[in-house]
Tab-separated table of C-alpha atoms and ligand atoms in Angstrom:
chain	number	residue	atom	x	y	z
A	1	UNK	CA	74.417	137.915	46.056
A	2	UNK	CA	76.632	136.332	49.139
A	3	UNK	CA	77.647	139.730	49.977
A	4	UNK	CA	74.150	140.668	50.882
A	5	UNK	CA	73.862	140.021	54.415
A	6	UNK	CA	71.174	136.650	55.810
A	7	UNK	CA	68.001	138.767	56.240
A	8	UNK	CA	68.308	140.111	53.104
A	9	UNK	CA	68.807	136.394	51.629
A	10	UNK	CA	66.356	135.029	53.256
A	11	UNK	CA	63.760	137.119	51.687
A	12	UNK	CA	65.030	137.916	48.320
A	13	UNK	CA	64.805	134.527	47.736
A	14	UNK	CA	60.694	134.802	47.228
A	15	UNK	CA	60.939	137.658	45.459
A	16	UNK	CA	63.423	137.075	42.633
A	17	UNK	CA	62.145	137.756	39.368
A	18	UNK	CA	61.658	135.188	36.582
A	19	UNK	CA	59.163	132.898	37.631
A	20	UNK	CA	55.672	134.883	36.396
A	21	UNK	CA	52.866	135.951	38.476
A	22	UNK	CA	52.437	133.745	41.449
A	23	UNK	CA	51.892	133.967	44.778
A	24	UNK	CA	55.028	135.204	47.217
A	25	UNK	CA	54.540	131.771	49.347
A	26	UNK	CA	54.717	128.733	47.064
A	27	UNK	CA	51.383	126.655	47.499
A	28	UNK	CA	51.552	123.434	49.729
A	29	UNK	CA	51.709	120.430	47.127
A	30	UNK	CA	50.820	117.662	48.629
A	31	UNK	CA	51.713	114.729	46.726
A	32	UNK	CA	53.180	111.062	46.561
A	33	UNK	CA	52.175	110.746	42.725
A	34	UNK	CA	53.122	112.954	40.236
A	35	UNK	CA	51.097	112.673	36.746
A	36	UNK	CA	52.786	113.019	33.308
A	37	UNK	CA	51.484	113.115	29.826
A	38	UNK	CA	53.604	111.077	28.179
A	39	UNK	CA	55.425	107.581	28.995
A	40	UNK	CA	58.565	108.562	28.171
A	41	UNK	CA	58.692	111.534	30.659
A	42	UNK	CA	58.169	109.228	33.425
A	43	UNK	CA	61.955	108.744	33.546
A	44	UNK	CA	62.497	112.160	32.391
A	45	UNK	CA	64.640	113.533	35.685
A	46	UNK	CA	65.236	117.153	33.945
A	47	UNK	CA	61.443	117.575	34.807
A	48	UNK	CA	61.813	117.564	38.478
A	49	UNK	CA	60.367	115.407	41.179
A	50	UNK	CA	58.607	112.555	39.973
A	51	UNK	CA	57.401	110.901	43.336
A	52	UNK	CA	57.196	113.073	46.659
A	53	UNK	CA	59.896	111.548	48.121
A	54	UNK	CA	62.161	113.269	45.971
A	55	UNK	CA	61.128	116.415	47.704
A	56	UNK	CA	58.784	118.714	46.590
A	57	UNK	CA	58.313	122.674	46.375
A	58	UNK	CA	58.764	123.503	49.743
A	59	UNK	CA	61.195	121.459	50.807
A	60	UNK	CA	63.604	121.877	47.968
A	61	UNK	CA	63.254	125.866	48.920
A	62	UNK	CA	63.862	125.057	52.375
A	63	UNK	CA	66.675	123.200	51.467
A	64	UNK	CA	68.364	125.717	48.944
A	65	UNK	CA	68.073	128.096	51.871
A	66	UNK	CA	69.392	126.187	54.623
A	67	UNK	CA	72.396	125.883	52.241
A	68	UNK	CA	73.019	128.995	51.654
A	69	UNK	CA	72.934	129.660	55.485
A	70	UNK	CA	75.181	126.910	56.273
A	71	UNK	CA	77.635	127.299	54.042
A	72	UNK	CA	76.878	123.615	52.105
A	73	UNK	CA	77.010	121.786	49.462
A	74	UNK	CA	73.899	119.870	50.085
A	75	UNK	CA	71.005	119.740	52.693
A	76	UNK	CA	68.985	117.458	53.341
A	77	UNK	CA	65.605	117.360	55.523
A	78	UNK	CA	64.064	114.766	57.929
A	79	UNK	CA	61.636	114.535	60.195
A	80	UNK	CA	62.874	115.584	63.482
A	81	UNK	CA	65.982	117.225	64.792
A	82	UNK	CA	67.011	113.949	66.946
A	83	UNK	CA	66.928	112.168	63.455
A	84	UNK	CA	69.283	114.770	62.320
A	85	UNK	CA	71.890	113.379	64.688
A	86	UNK	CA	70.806	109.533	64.295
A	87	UNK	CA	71.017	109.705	60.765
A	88	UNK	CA	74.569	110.907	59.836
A	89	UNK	CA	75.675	109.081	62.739
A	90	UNK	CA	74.304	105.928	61.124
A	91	UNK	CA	75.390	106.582	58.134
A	92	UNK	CA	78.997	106.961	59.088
A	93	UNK	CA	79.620	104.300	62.056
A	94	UNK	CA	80.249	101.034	61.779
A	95	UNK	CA	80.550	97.879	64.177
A	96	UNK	CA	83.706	97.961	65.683
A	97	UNK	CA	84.084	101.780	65.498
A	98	UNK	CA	84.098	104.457	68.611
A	99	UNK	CA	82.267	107.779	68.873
A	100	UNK	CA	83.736	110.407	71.439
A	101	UNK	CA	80.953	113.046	72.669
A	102	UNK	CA	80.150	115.134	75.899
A	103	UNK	CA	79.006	114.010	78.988
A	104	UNK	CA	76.371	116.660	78.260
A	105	UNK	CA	74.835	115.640	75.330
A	106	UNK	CA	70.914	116.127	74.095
A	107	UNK	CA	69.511	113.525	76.169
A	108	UNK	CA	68.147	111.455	73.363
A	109	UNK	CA	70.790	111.228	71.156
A	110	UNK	CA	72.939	109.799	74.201
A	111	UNK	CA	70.030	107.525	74.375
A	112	UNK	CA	70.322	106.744	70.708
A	113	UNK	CA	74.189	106.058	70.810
A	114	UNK	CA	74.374	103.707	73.958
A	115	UNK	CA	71.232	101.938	73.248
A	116	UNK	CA	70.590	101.636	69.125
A	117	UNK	CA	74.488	102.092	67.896
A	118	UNK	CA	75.522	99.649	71.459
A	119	UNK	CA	73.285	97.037	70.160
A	120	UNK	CA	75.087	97.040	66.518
A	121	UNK	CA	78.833	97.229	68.075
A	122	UNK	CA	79.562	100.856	68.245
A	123	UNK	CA	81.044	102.210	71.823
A	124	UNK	CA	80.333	105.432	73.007
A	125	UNK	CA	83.320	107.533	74.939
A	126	UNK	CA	81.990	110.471	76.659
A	127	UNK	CA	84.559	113.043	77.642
A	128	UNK	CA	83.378	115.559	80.705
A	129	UNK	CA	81.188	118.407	79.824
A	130	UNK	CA	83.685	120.728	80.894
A	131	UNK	CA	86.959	119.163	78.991
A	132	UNK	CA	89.842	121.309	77.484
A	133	UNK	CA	90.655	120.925	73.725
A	134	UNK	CA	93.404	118.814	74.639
A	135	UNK	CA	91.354	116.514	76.781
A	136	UNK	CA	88.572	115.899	74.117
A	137	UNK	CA	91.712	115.145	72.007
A	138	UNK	CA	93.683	112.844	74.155
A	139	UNK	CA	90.149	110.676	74.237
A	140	UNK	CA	90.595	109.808	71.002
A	141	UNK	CA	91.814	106.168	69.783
A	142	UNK	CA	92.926	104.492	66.914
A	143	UNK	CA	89.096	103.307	66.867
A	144	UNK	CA	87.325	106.277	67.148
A	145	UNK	CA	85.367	106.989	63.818
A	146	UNK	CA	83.499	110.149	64.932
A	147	UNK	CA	83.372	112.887	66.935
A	148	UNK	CA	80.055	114.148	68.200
A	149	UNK	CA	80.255	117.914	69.068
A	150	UNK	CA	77.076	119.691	71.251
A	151	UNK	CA	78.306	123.374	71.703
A	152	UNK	CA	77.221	124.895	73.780
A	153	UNK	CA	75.945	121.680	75.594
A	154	UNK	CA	72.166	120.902	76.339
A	155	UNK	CA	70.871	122.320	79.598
A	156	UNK	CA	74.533	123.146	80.941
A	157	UNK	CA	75.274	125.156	77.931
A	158	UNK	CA	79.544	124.299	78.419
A	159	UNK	CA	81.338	125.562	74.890
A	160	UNK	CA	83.831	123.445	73.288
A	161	UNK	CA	86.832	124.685	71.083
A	162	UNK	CA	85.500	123.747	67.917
A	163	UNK	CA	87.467	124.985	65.338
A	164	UNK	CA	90.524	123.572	67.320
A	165	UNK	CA	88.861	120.234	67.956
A	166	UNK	CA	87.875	119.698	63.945
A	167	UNK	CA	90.991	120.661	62.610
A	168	UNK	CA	92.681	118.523	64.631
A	169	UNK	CA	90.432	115.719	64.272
A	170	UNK	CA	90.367	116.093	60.099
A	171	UNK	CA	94.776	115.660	60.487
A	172	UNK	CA	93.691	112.350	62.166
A	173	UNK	CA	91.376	111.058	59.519
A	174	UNK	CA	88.449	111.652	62.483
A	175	UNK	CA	85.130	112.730	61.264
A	176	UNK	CA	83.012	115.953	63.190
A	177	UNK	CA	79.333	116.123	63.674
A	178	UNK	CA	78.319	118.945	64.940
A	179	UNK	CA	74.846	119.317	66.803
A	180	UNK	CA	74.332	123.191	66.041
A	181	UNK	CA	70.683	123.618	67.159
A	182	UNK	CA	72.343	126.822	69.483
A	183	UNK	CA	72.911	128.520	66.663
A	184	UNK	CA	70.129	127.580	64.057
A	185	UNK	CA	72.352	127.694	61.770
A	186	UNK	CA	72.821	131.795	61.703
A	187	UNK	CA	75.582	132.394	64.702
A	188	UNK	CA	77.900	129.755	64.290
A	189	UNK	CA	78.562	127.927	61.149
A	190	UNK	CA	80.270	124.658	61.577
A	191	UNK	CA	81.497	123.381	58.347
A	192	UNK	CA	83.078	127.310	57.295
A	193	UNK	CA	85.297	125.771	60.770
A	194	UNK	CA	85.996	122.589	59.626
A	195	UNK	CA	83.603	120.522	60.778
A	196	UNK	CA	82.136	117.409	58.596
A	197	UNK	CA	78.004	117.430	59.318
A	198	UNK	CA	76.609	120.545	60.407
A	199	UNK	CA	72.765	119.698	62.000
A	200	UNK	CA	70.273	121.327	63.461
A	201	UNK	CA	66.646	120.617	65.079
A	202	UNK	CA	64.343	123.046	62.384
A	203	UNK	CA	62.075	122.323	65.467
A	204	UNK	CA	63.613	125.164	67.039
A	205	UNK	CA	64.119	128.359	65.674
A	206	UNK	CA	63.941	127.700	61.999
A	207	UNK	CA	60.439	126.386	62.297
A	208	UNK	CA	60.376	129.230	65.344
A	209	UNK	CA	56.624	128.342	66.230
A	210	UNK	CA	56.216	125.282	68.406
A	211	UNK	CA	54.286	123.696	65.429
A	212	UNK	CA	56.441	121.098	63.574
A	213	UNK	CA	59.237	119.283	64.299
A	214	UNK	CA	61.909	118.923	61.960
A	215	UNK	CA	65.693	118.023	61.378
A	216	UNK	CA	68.565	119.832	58.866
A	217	UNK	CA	71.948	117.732	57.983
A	218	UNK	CA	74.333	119.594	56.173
A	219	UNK	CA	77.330	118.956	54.563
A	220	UNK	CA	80.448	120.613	52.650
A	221	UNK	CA	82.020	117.149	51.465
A	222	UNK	CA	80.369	115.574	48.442
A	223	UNK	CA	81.718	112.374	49.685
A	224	UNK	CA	80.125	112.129	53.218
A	225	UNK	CA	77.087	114.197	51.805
A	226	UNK	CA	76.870	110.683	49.543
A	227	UNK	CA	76.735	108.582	52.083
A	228	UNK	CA	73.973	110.114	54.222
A	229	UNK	CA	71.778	110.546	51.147
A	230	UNK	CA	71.867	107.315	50.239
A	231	UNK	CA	71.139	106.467	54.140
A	232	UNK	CA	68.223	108.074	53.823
A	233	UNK	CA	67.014	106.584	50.303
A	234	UNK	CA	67.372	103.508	52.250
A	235	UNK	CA	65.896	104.339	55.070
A	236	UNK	CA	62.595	106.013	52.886
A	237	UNK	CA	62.748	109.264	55.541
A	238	UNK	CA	61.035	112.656	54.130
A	239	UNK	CA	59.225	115.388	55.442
A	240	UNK	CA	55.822	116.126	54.964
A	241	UNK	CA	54.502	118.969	52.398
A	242	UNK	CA	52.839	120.737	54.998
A	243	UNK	CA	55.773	120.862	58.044
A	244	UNK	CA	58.562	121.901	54.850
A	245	UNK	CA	55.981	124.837	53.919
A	246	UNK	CA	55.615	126.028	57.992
A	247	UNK	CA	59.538	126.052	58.123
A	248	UNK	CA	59.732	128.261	54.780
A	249	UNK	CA	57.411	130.352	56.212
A	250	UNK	CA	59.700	130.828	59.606
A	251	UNK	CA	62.677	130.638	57.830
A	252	UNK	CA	62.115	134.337	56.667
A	253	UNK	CA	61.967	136.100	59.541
A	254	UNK	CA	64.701	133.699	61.622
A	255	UNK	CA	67.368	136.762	61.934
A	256	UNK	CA	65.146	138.857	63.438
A	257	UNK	CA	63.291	136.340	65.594
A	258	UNK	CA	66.698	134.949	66.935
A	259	UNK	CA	68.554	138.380	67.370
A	260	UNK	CA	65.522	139.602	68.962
A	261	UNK	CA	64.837	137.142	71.213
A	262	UNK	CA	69.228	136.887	72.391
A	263	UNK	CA	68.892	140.638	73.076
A	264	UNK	CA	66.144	140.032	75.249
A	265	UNK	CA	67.891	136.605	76.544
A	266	UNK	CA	71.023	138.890	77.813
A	267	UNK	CA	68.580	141.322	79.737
A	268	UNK	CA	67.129	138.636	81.883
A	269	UNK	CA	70.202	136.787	82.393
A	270	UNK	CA	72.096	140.243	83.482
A	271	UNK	CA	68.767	140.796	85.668
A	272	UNK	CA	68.696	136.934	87.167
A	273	UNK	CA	72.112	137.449	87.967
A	274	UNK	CA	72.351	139.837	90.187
A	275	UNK	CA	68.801	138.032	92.314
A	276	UNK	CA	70.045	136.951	95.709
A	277	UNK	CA	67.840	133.819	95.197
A	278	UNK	CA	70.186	132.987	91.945
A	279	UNK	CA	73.753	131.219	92.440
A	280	UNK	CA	74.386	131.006	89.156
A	281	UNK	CA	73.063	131.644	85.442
A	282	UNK	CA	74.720	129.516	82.529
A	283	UNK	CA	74.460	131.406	79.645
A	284	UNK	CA	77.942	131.817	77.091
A	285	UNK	CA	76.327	135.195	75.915
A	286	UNK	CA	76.748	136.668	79.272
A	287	UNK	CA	79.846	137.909	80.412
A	288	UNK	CA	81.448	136.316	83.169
A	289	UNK	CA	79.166	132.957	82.225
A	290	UNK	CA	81.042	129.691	81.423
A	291	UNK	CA	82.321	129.521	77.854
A	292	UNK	CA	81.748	133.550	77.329
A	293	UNK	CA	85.382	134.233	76.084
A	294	UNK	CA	85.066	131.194	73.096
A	295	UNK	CA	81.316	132.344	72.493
A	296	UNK	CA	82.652	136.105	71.932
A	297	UNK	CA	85.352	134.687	69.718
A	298	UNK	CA	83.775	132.160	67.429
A	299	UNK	CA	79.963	133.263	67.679
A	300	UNK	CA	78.202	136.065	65.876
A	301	UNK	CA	75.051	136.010	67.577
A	302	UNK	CA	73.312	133.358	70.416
A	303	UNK	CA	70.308	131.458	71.015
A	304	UNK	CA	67.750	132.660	74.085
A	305	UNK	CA	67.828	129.506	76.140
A	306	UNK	CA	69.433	130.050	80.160
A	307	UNK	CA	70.232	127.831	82.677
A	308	UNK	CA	69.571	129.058	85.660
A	309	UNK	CA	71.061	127.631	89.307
A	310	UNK	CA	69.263	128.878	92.295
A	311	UNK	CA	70.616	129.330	95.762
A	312	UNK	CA	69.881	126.170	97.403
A	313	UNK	CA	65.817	125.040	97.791
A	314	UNK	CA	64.879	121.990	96.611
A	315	UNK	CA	62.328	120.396	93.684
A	316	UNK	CA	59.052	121.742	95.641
A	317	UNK	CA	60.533	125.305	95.761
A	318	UNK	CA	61.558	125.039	92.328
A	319	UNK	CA	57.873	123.565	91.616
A	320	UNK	CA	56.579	126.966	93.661
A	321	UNK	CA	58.718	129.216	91.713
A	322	UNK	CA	57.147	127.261	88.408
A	323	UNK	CA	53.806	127.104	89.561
A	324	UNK	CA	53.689	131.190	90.482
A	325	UNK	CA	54.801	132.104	86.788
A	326	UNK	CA	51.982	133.268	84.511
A	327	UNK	CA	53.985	134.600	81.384
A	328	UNK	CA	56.552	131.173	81.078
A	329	UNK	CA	55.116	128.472	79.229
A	330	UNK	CA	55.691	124.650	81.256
A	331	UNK	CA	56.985	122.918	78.047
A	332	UNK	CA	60.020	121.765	77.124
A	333	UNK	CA	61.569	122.578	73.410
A	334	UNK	CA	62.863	126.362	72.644
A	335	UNK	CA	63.113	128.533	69.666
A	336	UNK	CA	59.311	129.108	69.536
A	337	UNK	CA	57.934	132.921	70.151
A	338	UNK	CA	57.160	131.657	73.539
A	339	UNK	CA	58.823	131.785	76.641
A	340	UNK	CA	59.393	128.674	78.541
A	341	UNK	CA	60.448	127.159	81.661
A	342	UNK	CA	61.511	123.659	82.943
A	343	UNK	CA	63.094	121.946	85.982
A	344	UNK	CA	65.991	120.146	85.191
A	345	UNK	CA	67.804	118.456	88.065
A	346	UNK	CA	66.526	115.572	87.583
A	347	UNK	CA	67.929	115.251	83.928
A	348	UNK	CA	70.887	115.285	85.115
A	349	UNK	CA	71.201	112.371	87.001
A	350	UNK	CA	71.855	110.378	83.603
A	351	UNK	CA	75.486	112.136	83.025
A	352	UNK	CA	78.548	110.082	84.045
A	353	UNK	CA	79.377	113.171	86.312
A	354	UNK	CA	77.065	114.877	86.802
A	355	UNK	CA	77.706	118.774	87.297
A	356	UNK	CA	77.520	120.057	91.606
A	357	UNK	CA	75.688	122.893	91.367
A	358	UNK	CA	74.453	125.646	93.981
A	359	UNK	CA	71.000	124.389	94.226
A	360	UNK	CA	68.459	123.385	91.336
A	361	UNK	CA	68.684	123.843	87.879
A	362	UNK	CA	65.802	125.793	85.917
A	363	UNK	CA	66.000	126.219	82.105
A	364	UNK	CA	64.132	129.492	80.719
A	365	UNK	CA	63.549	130.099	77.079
A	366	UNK	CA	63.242	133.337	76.610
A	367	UNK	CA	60.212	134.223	73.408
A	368	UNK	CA	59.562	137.766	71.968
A	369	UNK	CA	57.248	138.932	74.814
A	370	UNK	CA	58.832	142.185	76.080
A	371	UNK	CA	61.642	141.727	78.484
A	372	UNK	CA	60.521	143.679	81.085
A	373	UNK	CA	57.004	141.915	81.415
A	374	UNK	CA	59.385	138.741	81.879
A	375	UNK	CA	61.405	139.746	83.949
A	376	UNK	CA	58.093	141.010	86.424
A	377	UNK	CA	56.722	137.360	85.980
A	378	UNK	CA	60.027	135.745	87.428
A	379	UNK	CA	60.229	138.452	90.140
A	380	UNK	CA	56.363	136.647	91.483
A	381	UNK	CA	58.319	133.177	90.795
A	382	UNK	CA	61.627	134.138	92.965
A	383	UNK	CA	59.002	135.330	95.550
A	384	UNK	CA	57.447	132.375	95.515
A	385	UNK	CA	60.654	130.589	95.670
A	386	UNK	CA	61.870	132.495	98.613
A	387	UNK	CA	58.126	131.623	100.684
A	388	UNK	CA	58.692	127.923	100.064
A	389	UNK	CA	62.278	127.717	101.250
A	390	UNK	CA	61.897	129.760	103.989
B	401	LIG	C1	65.528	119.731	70.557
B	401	LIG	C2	66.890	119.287	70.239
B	401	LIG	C3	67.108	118.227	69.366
B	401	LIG	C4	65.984	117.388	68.815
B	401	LIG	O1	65.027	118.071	68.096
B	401	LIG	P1	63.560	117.402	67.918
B	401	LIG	O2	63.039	118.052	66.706
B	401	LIG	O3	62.804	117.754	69.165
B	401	LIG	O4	63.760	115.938	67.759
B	401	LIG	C5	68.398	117.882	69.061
B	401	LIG	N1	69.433	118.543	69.598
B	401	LIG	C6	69.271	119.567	70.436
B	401	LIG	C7	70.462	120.254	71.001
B	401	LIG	C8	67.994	119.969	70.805
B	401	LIG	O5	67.824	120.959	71.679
């Protein structure tokens, strides 16, 4: 079975044999309660779920798959990719303890770790965006608990050495979390590198429709894997019936949503490029972009999310270029099927150093509309752009 490649996986997983006639989708249970016709099988756990949540149908498919994707021995769900982060990070830090991260972390989850984890004694180091492996290392004390790894980074998209970083962290008894939305899981898989916690926002591509959000933690270490299940018994965090059913359902067809959606990423990055009104596109899939040479080494495949720098204007040129666009969604999020667009300057101003750039930053998601109707819609935006700064 493992040599069969993700795709296949992914689907043969509905159609196995063995269960009788049935439908190929599961249906949605939705339940808290679940009846039993005798009292002794109440505490009869060979029976399955007893109270929804244990995880029902759905969700334990969704689970199993996730898994098998990641490389883990266990998975567990949650209700939105930020609690993904907060909840292995809770489950593993203590008062007194440090957590070393980039300057260029998901927005939230900075949030989380200076203002929830502050409040109950645990210090937040964050090392620039940009550092090399041995800067990220040389950050470390004999305090720090955890390192938090985003690569590549939110809306700056640098890539960190990461199979350096948790191999050298594991000889110093450091544990690795690994935010992995980038690569949902498919082009990257943290813990076959060494890494501890392997997460992922399902919100994104697993889920793949801007309908549901979701979270993934995954682990390879029965030990840690103990501790954030039982943070989430105590905590009393499950998904609903209905979201774990949606994510099945997008799970299937998540290779050829992401590869298609990458190769159609790479096209309008090559094309924004070479656009006078661009300075700069950040994108590790494109050659010449920052990070490209650790991307071509370590990934097998990339997400269809750009940053995109232009060539001086300002926010109400940005705001033309925005307003002019018919096919890009306003909306933030990514991983959907469709394309998106956001101005970002502004989000940077919460970074301890924040990055100098060219001009102002735009993030594009690129969905599954064809690439060359895309790529027509931004050529109205850039002339937009140019009318406003001229
Ligand atoms: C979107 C995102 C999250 C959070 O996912 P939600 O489901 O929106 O909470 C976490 N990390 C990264 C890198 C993201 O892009």
């Amino acid at each position: 079975m493992s040599d069969r490649t993700d795709r296949t996986r992914l689907i043969a997983s509905a159609t196995r044999r063995g269960s009788g006639r049935r439908p190929v989708s599961p249906p949605v249970e939705r339940a808290s309660t679940l009846l039993n016709d005798a009292p002794g099988a109440l505490r009869d756990e060979s029976l399955g779920p007893v109270y929804g949540i244990e995880d029902l149908s759905a969700a334990r498919e969704l689970r199993a798959l996730l898994a098998d994707l990641e490389g883990a021995a266990d998975v567990w769900l949650v209700p939105s990719g930020l609690a993904a982060v907060t909840v292995p990070l809770t489950a593993l830090l203590r008062s007194g303890d440090e957590v070393l991260t980039t300057d260029a972390l998901y927005g939230p989850s900075r949030r989380f770790l200076k203002r929830h984890m502050g409040a109950r004694g645990v210090t937040t180091v964050f090392h620039p965006a940009e550092a090399t492996t041995g800067a990220v290392l040389a950050a470390l004390t004999d305090r720090t608990r955890v390192l938090l790894i985003e690569s590549p980074s939110s809306l700056t998209f640098e890539m960190l050495d990461v199979p350096a970083l948790a191999a050298a962290c594991r000889a110093r008894g450091v544990l690795t979390v690994m935010d992995n939305t980038w690569a949902a899981g498919l082009a990257f898989r943290p813990l076959a590198h060494g890494v501890d916690v392997s997460v992922q926002a399902v919100t994104k591509y697993v889920a793949g429709h801007s309908d549901l959000l979701m979270g993934s933690i995954a682990v390879a270490d029965p030990a840690v894997g103990r501790s954030i299940a039982e943070t989430l018994e105590d905590l009393g965090w499950r998904v609903s019936p209905d979201d774990a059913w949606l994510a099945l359902r997008g799970v299937r067809t998540l290779p050829l949503r992401y590869a298609e959606q990458a190769r159609s990423a790479l096209i309008v990055a090559d094309w924004l490029k070479a656009r006078p009104e661009v300075a700069g596109v950040l994108y590790p899939a494109l050659p010449g972009s920052v990070g490209h040479d650790l991307w071509r080494r370590d990934y097998a495949g990339a997400a269809s999310i750009l940053g995109v720098v232009t060539r001086g204007g300002d926010e109400a040129a940005a705001h033309a270029l925005l307003s002019a666009l018919e096919l890009f969604g306003l909306g933030y999020s990514w991983g959907g099927f469709e394309s998106l667009i956001t101005h970002e300057t502004g989000q940077l101003a919460g970074r301890r150093s924040p990055p100098k750039l060219a001009g102002e930053l735009l993030r594009l998601h690129v969905g599954l509309e064809d690439a060359a109707d895309l790529i027509a819609d931004l050529e109205t935006g850039l002339a937009a752009w140019r009318a406003a700064v001229s």
